[in-house]
Amino acid sequence: MNPLKQLEQCGQSPWLDFVRRSLIRKGELKTLIDRDGLKGVTSNPSIFEKAIGGSDEYLDDLNRFQRQGQHTPGELYEHLAINDIQAGADVLRTVYDATEGRDGYISLEVSPDLANDTKQTVDEARRLWRIVGRDNLMVKVPGTEAGAPAIRTLIGEGLNINVTLLFGIEAYEKVVEAYIAGLEELAKSGGDLSRSASVASFFVSRIDSLLDKKIDAAVAKGADKSKLDPLRNKIAIANAKLAYERYEGLFSGARWEALAAKGARTQRLLWASTSTKNPSLPDTLYVETLIGRDTVNTMPPATMDAFRDHGKIVPDAVQSNLDEAHEQIATLEKNGVSLDEITTELVIDGVKQFSDAFEKLMGAVSKRREDAKPAA
């Protein structure tokens, strides 16, 4: 049986971390749903930059839109992206209906430049929600200090939110608190909690990539190489397992049960950045080790293809060897490498990467605007 389809039997939903117009128009997205049990789609500025800047499939649309008047690169991007998001949401609607709103979502990100501004993030999320006009949209909001209160407000208004750029347990706990508090506000206003959905996107492979550099630096300063070397390519998975352990604790107890009784559903952990950056690692490492109930794994196309081809199903893998995961992180800290410092650095760098990608996206749209201009 197709390993991707088997994930559903383990309680995990496979999502695709990729979007472009041809994927939707040529029926490839529907094929992924039918063949692989695909349950959702995520996007980001980098994905749109590659789609718009790396193909000619948007030129006709750009040309038509420009005939309606002068538009900034930002307006052109939004026109193209929202068309794709709406079309993708319509294809995924069958999944949304079949799962009663648990899956079937497509994500669109607020501008990364707003990551540290709560009010502007809220205003932008509301605007995107209104313009896209699809029940199965998830607006992506970063899990920064400014993002947490925005998440609370938006969940309280009934928007579906994909919280992005989560690396550390402490930040994750704040996001869950924002989600639960938002649901409580939604309940007070008479909202339907059963139609509210959110995922917490916990980034994985980037931790191991940065950790290698931190271990090298620590060893150069005299840290015990024999203790630190065995932790390479282990901490990202250990950290994710600890996040899942917290998930189980946070979504239990009287406060949560009161919301669940009104139809509320947990904010699932979504494993993001699950492609392996180190070519010496198995290409399905961050899928096989993080299979778990009530989770999502969003995979880029190459990782999804690899898992379909030779992925191994390990039910509840994310709950295995928890003691070892705790021990690995403790050993890391004892030997001079701080996981908190790593995750803090990754959040800052992640915001910058997405901002840089957004700027590059604007450049790609500007170039495409010139390419699309009709000859005089």
mmCIF file of C-alpha atoms in Angstrom:
data_model
loop_
_atom_site.group_PDB
_atom_site.id
_atom_site.type_symbol
_atom_site.label_atom_id
_atom_site.label_comp_id
_atom_site.label_asym_id
_atom_site.label_seq_id
_atom_site.Cartn_x
_atom_site.Cartn_y
_atom_site.Cartn_z
ATOM 1 C CA MET A 1 0.000 0.000 0.000
ATOM 2 C CA ASN A 2 1.082 3.560 -0.719
ATOM 3 C CA PRO A 3 3.028 4.714 2.388
ATOM 4 C CA LEU A 4 1.509 8.197 2.112
ATOM 5 C CA LYS A 5 -1.981 6.736 2.370
ATOM 6 C CA GLN A 6 -0.897 4.626 5.324
ATOM 7 C CA LEU A 7 -0.106 7.789 7.273
ATOM 8 C CA GLU A 8 -3.835 8.401 7.631
ATOM 9 C CA GLN A 9 -4.211 5.052 9.391
ATOM 10 C CA CYS A 10 -1.607 6.286 11.888
ATOM 11 C CA GLY A 11 -3.553 9.487 12.524
ATOM 12 C CA GLN A 12 -1.241 11.754 10.533
ATOM 13 C CA SER A 13 -2.294 13.975 7.640
ATOM 14 C CA PRO A 14 0.160 14.486 4.753
ATOM 15 C CA TRP A 15 0.123 18.029 3.372
ATOM 16 C CA LEU A 16 2.075 19.409 0.427
ATOM 17 C CA ASP A 17 4.489 22.296 0.976
ATOM 18 C CA PHE A 18 4.195 23.623 -2.558
ATOM 19 C CA VAL A 19 1.776 25.402 -4.842
ATOM 20 C CA ARG A 20 1.765 26.680 -8.384
ATOM 21 C CA ARG A 21 -0.941 27.238 -10.967
ATOM 22 C CA SER A 22 -0.185 24.209 -13.148
ATOM 23 C CA LEU A 23 -0.450 21.901 -10.121
ATOM 24 C CA ILE A 24 -4.071 22.949 -9.785
ATOM 25 C CA ARG A 25 -5.110 23.471 -13.409
ATOM 26 C CA LYS A 26 -3.604 20.257 -14.776
ATOM 27 C CA GLY A 27 -5.298 18.131 -12.135
ATOM 28 C CA GLU A 28 -2.109 17.193 -10.291
ATOM 29 C CA LEU A 29 -3.462 18.389 -6.950
ATOM 30 C CA LYS A 30 -6.574 16.250 -7.351
ATOM 31 C CA THR A 31 -4.360 13.275 -8.274
ATOM 32 C CA LEU A 32 -2.377 13.742 -5.060
ATOM 33 C CA ILE A 33 -5.623 13.781 -3.095
ATOM 34 C CA ASP A 34 -6.993 10.654 -4.788
ATOM 35 C CA ARG A 35 -3.760 8.642 -5.022
ATOM 36 C CA ASP A 36 -1.859 9.699 -1.914
ATOM 37 C CA GLY A 37 -4.529 10.805 0.508
ATOM 38 C CA LEU A 38 -3.201 14.381 0.466
ATOM 39 C CA LYS A 39 -5.026 16.439 3.068
ATOM 40 C CA GLY A 40 -3.799 20.015 2.660
ATOM 41 C CA VAL A 41 -1.382 22.518 1.107
ATOM 42 C CA THR A 42 0.994 25.108 2.552
ATOM 43 C CA SER A 43 2.622 28.033 0.769
ATOM 44 C CA ASN A 44 5.127 30.750 1.597
ATOM 45 C CA PRO A 45 6.797 33.675 -0.225
ATOM 46 C CA SER A 46 9.705 31.501 -1.353
ATOM 47 C CA ILE A 47 7.337 28.983 -2.958
ATOM 48 C CA PHE A 48 5.465 31.738 -4.810
ATOM 49 C CA GLU A 49 8.730 33.368 -5.901
ATOM 50 C CA LYS A 50 9.830 30.103 -7.519
ATOM 51 C CA ALA A 51 6.401 29.560 -9.092
ATOM 52 C CA ILE A 52 5.946 33.060 -10.509
ATOM 53 C CA GLY A 53 9.577 33.807 -11.307
ATOM 54 C CA GLY A 54 10.472 30.368 -12.586
ATOM 55 C CA SER A 55 7.760 29.746 -15.152
ATOM 56 C CA ASP A 56 5.752 31.478 -17.866
ATOM 57 C CA GLU A 57 2.387 30.169 -16.712
ATOM 58 C CA TYR A 58 1.409 33.462 -15.029
ATOM 59 C CA LEU A 59 2.180 35.800 -17.942
ATOM 60 C CA ASP A 60 -1.269 35.756 -19.561
ATOM 61 C CA ASP A 61 -2.952 36.495 -16.240
ATOM 62 C CA LEU A 62 -0.491 39.318 -15.562
ATOM 63 C CA ASN A 63 -1.157 40.767 -18.995
ATOM 64 C CA ARG A 64 -4.934 40.694 -18.518
ATOM 65 C CA PHE A 65 -4.701 42.218 -15.051
ATOM 66 C CA GLN A 66 -2.422 45.023 -16.223
ATOM 67 C CA ARG A 67 -4.929 46.070 -18.868
ATOM 68 C CA GLN A 68 -7.237 47.020 -15.993
ATOM 69 C CA GLY A 69 -4.800 49.710 -14.812
ATOM 70 C CA GLN A 70 -1.425 50.312 -13.211
ATOM 71 C CA HIS A 71 -0.587 48.003 -10.312
ATOM 72 C CA THR A 72 2.291 47.758 -7.866
ATOM 73 C CA PRO A 73 4.310 44.526 -7.645
ATOM 74 C CA GLY A 74 2.549 43.829 -4.342
ATOM 75 C CA GLU A 75 -0.882 44.150 -5.950
ATOM 76 C CA LEU A 76 0.162 41.958 -8.863
ATOM 77 C CA TYR A 77 1.524 39.279 -6.523
ATOM 78 C CA GLU A 78 -1.632 39.324 -4.447
ATOM 79 C CA HIS A 79 -3.803 38.973 -7.541
ATOM 80 C CA LEU A 80 -1.813 35.948 -8.751
ATOM 81 C CA ALA A 81 -1.446 34.315 -5.343
ATOM 82 C CA ILE A 82 -5.065 34.714 -4.327
ATOM 83 C CA ASN A 83 -6.238 33.203 -7.611
ATOM 84 C CA ASP A 84 -4.052 30.163 -6.883
ATOM 85 C CA ILE A 85 -5.137 29.952 -3.247
ATOM 86 C CA GLN A 86 -8.828 30.177 -4.146
ATOM 87 C CA ALA A 87 -8.482 27.540 -6.877
ATOM 88 C CA GLY A 88 -6.498 25.266 -4.557
ATOM 89 C CA ALA A 89 -9.059 25.714 -1.789
ATOM 90 C CA ASP A 90 -11.831 24.722 -4.190
ATOM 91 C CA VAL A 91 -10.030 21.485 -5.122
ATOM 92 C CA LEU A 92 -9.381 20.730 -1.443
ATOM 93 C CA ARG A 93 -12.995 21.419 -0.509
ATOM 94 C CA THR A 94 -13.863 17.737 -0.937
ATOM 95 C CA VAL A 95 -11.281 16.872 1.737
ATOM 96 C CA TYR A 96 -12.575 19.656 3.978
ATOM 97 C CA ASP A 97 -16.130 18.353 3.714
ATOM 98 C CA ALA A 98 -15.183 14.680 4.096
ATOM 99 C CA THR A 99 -13.180 15.388 7.271
ATOM 100 C CA GLU A 100 -15.754 17.846 8.635
ATOM 101 C CA GLY A 101 -13.225 20.652 8.635
ATOM 102 C CA ARG A 102 -10.327 18.815 10.243
ATOM 103 C CA ASP A 103 -8.323 18.852 6.989
ATOM 104 C CA GLY A 104 -8.632 20.235 3.469
ATOM 105 C CA TYR A 105 -6.872 23.557 4.091
ATOM 106 C CA ILE A 106 -4.580 25.714 2.015
ATOM 107 C CA SER A 107 -2.396 28.310 3.726
ATOM 108 C CA LEU A 108 -1.544 31.879 2.758
ATOM 109 C CA GLU A 109 0.976 33.927 4.717
ATOM 110 C CA VAL A 110 0.656 37.465 6.019
ATOM 111 C CA SER A 111 3.568 39.645 4.947
ATOM 112 C CA PRO A 112 6.712 38.624 6.871
ATOM 113 C CA ASP A 113 7.478 42.322 7.327
ATOM 114 C CA LEU A 114 4.641 42.427 9.876
ATOM 115 C CA ALA A 115 6.036 39.629 12.061
ATOM 116 C CA ASN A 116 6.773 41.974 14.965
ATOM 117 C CA ASP A 117 3.621 44.094 14.765
ATOM 118 C CA THR A 118 0.512 42.632 16.401
ATOM 119 C CA LYS A 119 -2.053 45.130 15.115
ATOM 120 C CA GLN A 120 -0.858 45.087 11.521
ATOM 121 C CA THR A 121 -0.726 41.280 11.559
ATOM 122 C CA VAL A 122 -4.347 41.149 12.758
ATOM 123 C CA ASP A 123 -5.481 43.695 10.163
ATOM 124 C CA GLU A 124 -3.663 41.906 7.337
ATOM 125 C CA ALA A 125 -4.978 38.478 8.352
ATOM 126 C CA ARG A 126 -8.540 39.806 8.425
ATOM 127 C CA ARG A 127 -8.063 41.379 4.996
ATOM 128 C CA LEU A 128 -6.677 38.189 3.431
ATOM 129 C CA TRP A 129 -9.459 36.129 5.013
ATOM 130 C CA ARG A 130 -12.070 38.460 3.552
ATOM 131 C CA ILE A 131 -10.517 38.635 0.074
ATOM 132 C CA VAL A 132 -9.905 34.891 -0.335
ATOM 133 C CA GLY A 133 -13.399 34.111 0.928
ATOM 134 C CA ARG A 134 -12.957 30.381 1.493
ATOM 135 C CA ASP A 135 -13.847 28.488 4.674
ATOM 136 C CA ASN A 136 -10.857 26.201 4.135
ATOM 137 C CA LEU A 137 -8.233 28.943 4.102
ATOM 138 C CA MET A 138 -5.630 29.006 6.860
ATOM 139 C CA VAL A 139 -3.905 32.334 7.332
ATOM 140 C CA LYS A 140 -0.257 31.910 8.315
ATOM 141 C CA VAL A 141 0.837 34.000 11.292
ATOM 142 C CA PRO A 142 4.341 33.739 12.788
ATOM 143 C CA GLY A 143 4.670 32.443 16.347
ATOM 144 C CA THR A 144 6.686 35.472 17.445
ATOM 145 C CA GLU A 145 6.123 37.543 20.600
ATOM 146 C CA ALA A 146 3.907 39.875 18.570
ATOM 147 C CA GLY A 147 2.251 36.959 16.805
ATOM 148 C CA ALA A 148 0.825 35.268 19.910
ATOM 149 C CA PRO A 149 -1.692 38.015 20.821
ATOM 150 C CA ALA A 150 -2.631 38.290 17.147
ATOM 151 C CA ILE A 151 -3.365 34.557 17.102
ATOM 152 C CA ARG A 152 -5.597 34.892 20.156
ATOM 153 C CA THR A 153 -7.569 37.720 18.542
ATOM 154 C CA LEU A 154 -7.947 35.982 15.181
ATOM 155 C CA ILE A 155 -8.984 32.623 16.641
ATOM 156 C CA GLY A 156 -11.491 34.531 18.773
ATOM 157 C CA GLU A 157 -12.965 35.947 15.566
ATOM 158 C CA GLY A 158 -13.305 32.520 13.955
ATOM 159 C CA LEU A 159 -10.390 32.639 11.494
ATOM 160 C CA ASN A 160 -8.379 29.495 10.790
ATOM 161 C CA ILE A 161 -4.724 30.050 11.649
ATOM 162 C CA ASN A 162 -1.512 28.251 10.712
ATOM 163 C CA VAL A 163 1.076 29.376 13.261
ATOM 164 C CA THR A 164 4.451 29.323 11.573
ATOM 165 C CA LEU A 165 8.129 29.612 12.560
ATOM 166 C CA LEU A 166 7.920 27.587 15.764
ATOM 167 C CA PHE A 167 11.198 26.058 16.924
ATOM 168 C CA GLY A 168 11.178 26.061 20.727
ATOM 169 C CA ILE A 169 8.926 24.519 23.363
ATOM 170 C CA GLU A 170 8.430 27.783 25.275
ATOM 171 C CA ALA A 171 7.195 29.628 22.183
ATOM 172 C CA TYR A 172 4.957 26.661 21.353
ATOM 173 C CA GLU A 173 3.373 26.779 24.815
ATOM 174 C CA LYS A 174 2.563 30.482 24.337
ATOM 175 C CA VAL A 175 0.924 29.698 21.008
ATOM 176 C CA VAL A 176 -1.250 26.967 22.528
ATOM 177 C CA GLU A 177 -2.288 29.375 25.289
ATOM 178 C CA ALA A 178 -3.222 31.933 22.616
ATOM 179 C CA TYR A 179 -5.261 29.307 20.755
ATOM 180 C CA ILE A 180 -7.135 28.144 23.851
ATOM 181 C CA ALA A 181 -7.785 31.721 25.018
ATOM 182 C CA GLY A 182 -9.001 32.578 21.526
ATOM 183 C CA LEU A 183 -11.416 29.653 21.563
ATOM 184 C CA GLU A 184 -12.742 30.818 24.920
ATOM 185 C CA GLU A 185 -13.417 34.245 23.416
ATOM 186 C CA LEU A 186 -15.077 32.643 20.397
ATOM 187 C CA ALA A 187 -17.306 30.603 22.705
ATOM 188 C CA LYS A 188 -18.322 33.715 24.673
ATOM 189 C CA SER A 189 -19.408 35.432 21.466
ATOM 190 C CA GLY A 190 -21.515 32.436 20.427
ATOM 191 C CA GLY A 191 -19.164 31.175 17.714
ATOM 192 C CA ASP A 192 -19.118 27.594 16.457
ATOM 193 C CA LEU A 193 -15.998 26.036 17.957
ATOM 194 C CA SER A 194 -16.346 22.918 15.815
ATOM 195 C CA ARG A 195 -15.576 24.983 12.693
ATOM 196 C CA SER A 196 -12.434 26.572 14.109
ATOM 197 C CA ALA A 197 -9.137 25.057 12.984
ATOM 198 C CA SER A 198 -5.488 25.763 13.649
ATOM 199 C CA VAL A 199 -2.121 24.068 13.292
ATOM 200 C CA ALA A 200 1.163 24.888 15.021
ATOM 201 C CA SER A 201 3.957 24.568 12.463
ATOM 202 C CA PHE A 202 7.018 23.244 14.259
ATOM 203 C CA PHE A 203 10.148 23.496 12.121
ATOM 204 C CA VAL A 204 12.447 20.495 12.227
ATOM 205 C CA SER A 205 15.486 20.144 9.952
ATOM 206 C CA ARG A 206 16.726 23.715 10.384
ATOM 207 C CA ILE A 207 17.585 22.871 13.998
ATOM 208 C CA ASP A 208 19.962 20.099 12.981
ATOM 209 C CA SER A 209 21.554 22.296 10.312
ATOM 210 C CA LEU A 210 22.396 25.061 12.791
ATOM 211 C CA LEU A 211 23.294 22.585 15.530
ATOM 212 C CA ASP A 212 26.195 21.235 13.470
ATOM 213 C CA LYS A 213 27.787 24.694 13.468
ATOM 214 C CA LYS A 214 27.157 25.168 17.186
ATOM 215 C CA ILE A 215 28.747 21.809 18.021
ATOM 216 C CA ASP A 216 31.786 22.644 15.892
ATOM 217 C CA ALA A 217 32.145 25.970 17.714
ATOM 218 C CA ALA A 218 31.744 24.374 21.149
ATOM 219 C CA VAL A 219 34.312 21.665 20.391
ATOM 220 C CA ALA A 220 36.739 24.313 19.133
ATOM 221 C CA LYS A 221 36.419 25.988 22.538
ATOM 222 C CA GLY A 222 37.198 22.745 24.374
ATOM 223 C CA ALA A 223 33.806 21.037 24.772
ATOM 224 C CA ASP A 224 33.767 17.232 24.911
ATOM 225 C CA LYS A 225 33.633 16.073 21.284
ATOM 226 C CA SER A 226 32.813 12.494 22.337
ATOM 227 C CA LYS A 227 29.637 13.735 24.071
ATOM 228 C CA LEU A 228 28.504 16.189 21.403
ATOM 229 C CA ASP A 229 29.232 14.348 18.149
ATOM 230 C CA PRO A 230 26.627 11.598 18.798
ATOM 231 C CA LEU A 231 23.974 14.335 19.053
ATOM 232 C CA ARG A 232 24.395 15.498 15.468
ATOM 233 C CA ASN A 233 21.169 15.036 13.461
ATOM 234 C CA LYS A 234 19.356 13.886 16.620
ATOM 235 C CA ILE A 235 18.239 17.058 18.381
ATOM 236 C CA ALA A 236 15.633 18.232 15.859
ATOM 237 C CA ILE A 237 13.737 14.971 16.250
ATOM 238 C CA ALA A 238 14.198 14.958 20.038
ATOM 239 C CA ASN A 239 12.881 18.527 20.228
ATOM 240 C CA ALA A 240 9.837 17.633 18.112
ATOM 241 C CA LYS A 241 9.108 14.634 20.335
ATOM 242 C CA LEU A 242 9.178 16.871 23.396
ATOM 243 C CA ALA A 243 6.798 19.277 21.658
ATOM 244 C CA TYR A 244 4.370 16.411 21.042
ATOM 245 C CA GLU A 245 4.695 15.384 24.685
ATOM 246 C CA ARG A 246 3.688 18.940 25.657
ATOM 247 C CA TYR A 247 0.839 18.849 23.141
ATOM 248 C CA GLU A 248 -0.668 15.884 24.953
ATOM 249 C CA GLY A 249 -0.347 17.665 28.283
ATOM 250 C CA LEU A 250 -1.619 21.042 27.124
ATOM 251 C CA PHE A 251 -4.740 19.623 25.497
ATOM 252 C CA SER A 252 -5.984 17.855 28.614
ATOM 253 C CA GLY A 253 -7.515 18.882 31.920
ATOM 254 C CA ALA A 254 -10.666 20.736 32.897
ATOM 255 C CA ARG A 255 -10.020 23.912 30.912
ATOM 256 C CA TRP A 256 -9.574 22.070 27.644
ATOM 257 C CA GLU A 257 -12.362 19.569 28.328
ATOM 258 C CA ALA A 258 -14.818 22.460 28.731
ATOM 259 C CA LEU A 259 -13.941 23.666 25.233
ATOM 260 C CA ALA A 260 -13.925 20.161 23.754
ATOM 261 C CA ALA A 261 -17.454 19.681 25.096
ATOM 262 C CA LYS A 262 -18.472 22.640 22.925
ATOM 263 C CA GLY A 263 -16.942 21.046 19.831
ATOM 264 C CA ALA A 264 -13.407 22.472 19.958
ATOM 265 C CA ARG A 265 -10.634 20.495 18.331
ATOM 266 C CA THR A 266 -6.993 20.480 19.269
ATOM 267 C CA GLN A 267 -4.479 22.673 17.510
ATOM 268 C CA ARG A 268 -2.466 19.973 15.783
ATOM 269 C CA LEU A 269 1.289 20.049 15.530
ATOM 270 C CA LEU A 270 2.388 20.362 11.920
ATOM 271 C CA TRP A 271 5.918 19.219 11.174
ATOM 272 C CA ALA A 272 7.476 21.722 8.770
ATOM 273 C CA SER A 273 10.929 21.914 7.194
ATOM 274 C CA THR A 274 10.925 18.132 6.849
ATOM 275 C CA SER A 275 13.260 17.812 3.884
ATOM 276 C CA THR A 276 16.758 16.729 4.858
ATOM 277 C CA LYS A 277 19.346 19.454 4.317
ATOM 278 C CA ASN A 278 22.261 17.055 4.907
ATOM 279 C CA PRO A 279 22.707 14.775 1.849
ATOM 280 C CA SER A 280 24.202 12.028 4.024
ATOM 281 C CA LEU A 281 20.873 11.563 5.834
ATOM 282 C CA PRO A 282 17.972 9.383 4.626
ATOM 283 C CA ASP A 283 15.630 11.570 2.579
ATOM 284 C CA THR A 284 12.597 10.425 4.579
ATOM 285 C CA LEU A 285 14.174 10.843 8.038
ATOM 286 C CA TYR A 286 11.943 13.674 9.242
ATOM 287 C CA VAL A 287 8.792 11.894 8.107
ATOM 288 C CA GLU A 288 9.366 8.377 9.427
ATOM 289 C CA THR A 289 10.531 9.517 12.870
ATOM 290 C CA LEU A 290 7.625 11.917 13.454
ATOM 291 C CA ILE A 291 4.567 9.835 12.607
ATOM 292 C CA GLY A 292 1.966 10.419 15.296
ATOM 293 C CA ARG A 293 -1.730 10.694 15.968
ATOM 294 C CA ASP A 294 -3.340 14.094 15.404
ATOM 295 C CA THR A 295 -0.332 15.507 13.583
ATOM 296 C CA VAL A 296 0.351 16.915 10.124
ATOM 297 C CA ASN A 297 3.528 16.616 8.056
ATOM 298 C CA THR A 298 3.858 19.135 5.245
ATOM 299 C CA MET A 299 6.371 17.883 2.698
ATOM 300 C CA PRO A 300 7.979 19.495 -0.329
ATOM 301 C CA PRO A 301 7.407 17.521 -3.550
ATOM 302 C CA ALA A 302 10.779 15.712 -3.468
ATOM 303 C CA THR A 303 10.232 14.482 0.091
ATOM 304 C CA MET A 304 6.691 13.404 -0.725
ATOM 305 C CA ASP A 305 7.933 11.499 -3.790
ATOM 306 C CA ALA A 306 10.647 9.825 -1.713
ATOM 307 C CA PHE A 307 8.235 8.767 1.009
ATOM 308 C CA ARG A 308 5.761 7.419 -1.531
ATOM 309 C CA ASP A 309 8.584 5.402 -3.098
ATOM 310 C CA HIS A 310 10.362 3.958 -0.058
ATOM 311 C CA GLY A 311 8.909 5.411 3.130
ATOM 312 C CA LYS A 312 8.620 3.189 6.186
ATOM 313 C CA ILE A 313 5.588 3.396 8.435
ATOM 314 C CA VAL A 314 6.374 3.476 12.149
ATOM 315 C CA PRO A 315 3.099 4.054 14.036
ATOM 316 C CA ASP A 316 3.397 6.488 16.959
ATOM 317 C CA ALA A 317 7.097 7.025 16.215
ATOM 318 C CA VAL A 318 6.873 10.506 17.735
ATOM 319 C CA GLN A 319 6.082 8.946 21.121
ATOM 320 C CA SER A 320 8.955 6.459 21.051
ATOM 321 C CA ASN A 321 12.184 6.778 23.058
ATOM 322 C CA LEU A 322 11.029 9.871 24.948
ATOM 323 C CA ASP A 323 13.502 9.281 27.767
ATOM 324 C CA GLU A 324 16.298 9.222 25.215
ATOM 325 C CA ALA A 325 15.045 12.490 23.697
ATOM 326 C CA HIS A 326 15.101 14.202 27.105
ATOM 327 C CA GLU A 327 18.559 12.807 27.780
ATOM 328 C CA GLN A 328 19.933 13.996 24.433
ATOM 329 C CA ILE A 329 18.823 17.567 25.040
ATOM 330 C CA ALA A 330 20.138 17.498 28.611
ATOM 331 C CA THR A 331 23.518 16.242 27.350
ATOM 332 C CA LEU A 332 23.601 19.034 24.781
ATOM 333 C CA GLU A 333 23.027 21.680 27.442
ATOM 334 C CA LYS A 334 25.544 20.148 29.872
ATOM 335 C CA ASN A 335 28.220 20.364 27.209
ATOM 336 C CA GLY A 336 27.875 24.019 26.411
ATOM 337 C CA VAL A 337 25.323 24.132 23.581
ATOM 338 C CA SER A 338 22.043 25.895 24.386
ATOM 339 C CA LEU A 339 18.960 24.704 22.524
ATOM 340 C CA ASP A 340 17.135 27.877 23.594
ATOM 341 C CA GLU A 341 19.812 29.990 21.929
ATOM 342 C CA ILE A 342 19.530 27.886 18.777
ATOM 343 C CA THR A 343 15.740 28.183 18.582
ATOM 344 C CA THR A 344 15.816 31.933 19.316
ATOM 345 C CA GLU A 345 18.368 32.460 16.557
ATOM 346 C CA LEU A 346 16.296 30.377 14.150
ATOM 347 C CA VAL A 347 13.153 32.451 14.737
ATOM 348 C CA ILE A 348 15.037 35.678 14.000
ATOM 349 C CA ASP A 349 16.682 34.111 10.970
ATOM 350 C CA GLY A 350 13.387 32.585 9.824
ATOM 351 C CA VAL A 351 11.637 35.963 9.820
ATOM 352 C CA LYS A 352 14.556 37.425 7.867
ATOM 353 C CA GLN A 353 14.550 34.531 5.370
ATOM 354 C CA PHE A 354 10.845 34.973 4.692
ATOM 355 C CA SER A 355 11.270 38.772 4.426
ATOM 356 C CA ASP A 356 14.155 38.313 2.002
ATOM 357 C CA ALA A 357 12.081 35.804 0.024
ATOM 358 C CA PHE A 358 9.199 38.292 -0.081
ATOM 359 C CA GLU A 359 11.533 40.993 -1.393
ATOM 360 C CA LYS A 360 12.866 38.573 -3.995
ATOM 361 C CA LEU A 361 9.275 37.694 -4.874
ATOM 362 C CA MET A 362 8.489 41.369 -5.500
ATOM 363 C CA GLY A 363 11.520 41.513 -7.794
ATOM 364 C CA ALA A 364 10.328 38.436 -9.685
ATOM 365 C CA VAL A 365 6.850 39.937 -10.086
ATOM 366 C CA SER A 366 8.343 43.219 -11.343
ATOM 367 C CA LYS A 367 10.349 41.327 -13.940
ATOM 368 C CA ARG A 368 7.317 39.299 -14.972
ATOM 369 C CA ARG A 369 5.336 42.527 -15.282
ATOM 370 C CA GLU A 370 7.845 43.694 -17.893
ATOM 371 C CA ASP A 371 7.788 40.284 -19.619
ATOM 372 C CA ALA A 372 4.008 40.421 -19.805
ATOM 373 C CA LYS A 373 3.787 43.884 -21.365
ATOM 374 C CA PRO A 374 2.334 43.646 -24.857
ATOM 375 C CA ALA A 375 4.548 44.852 -27.667
ATOM 376 C CA ALA A 376 3.992 48.489 -28.631
#
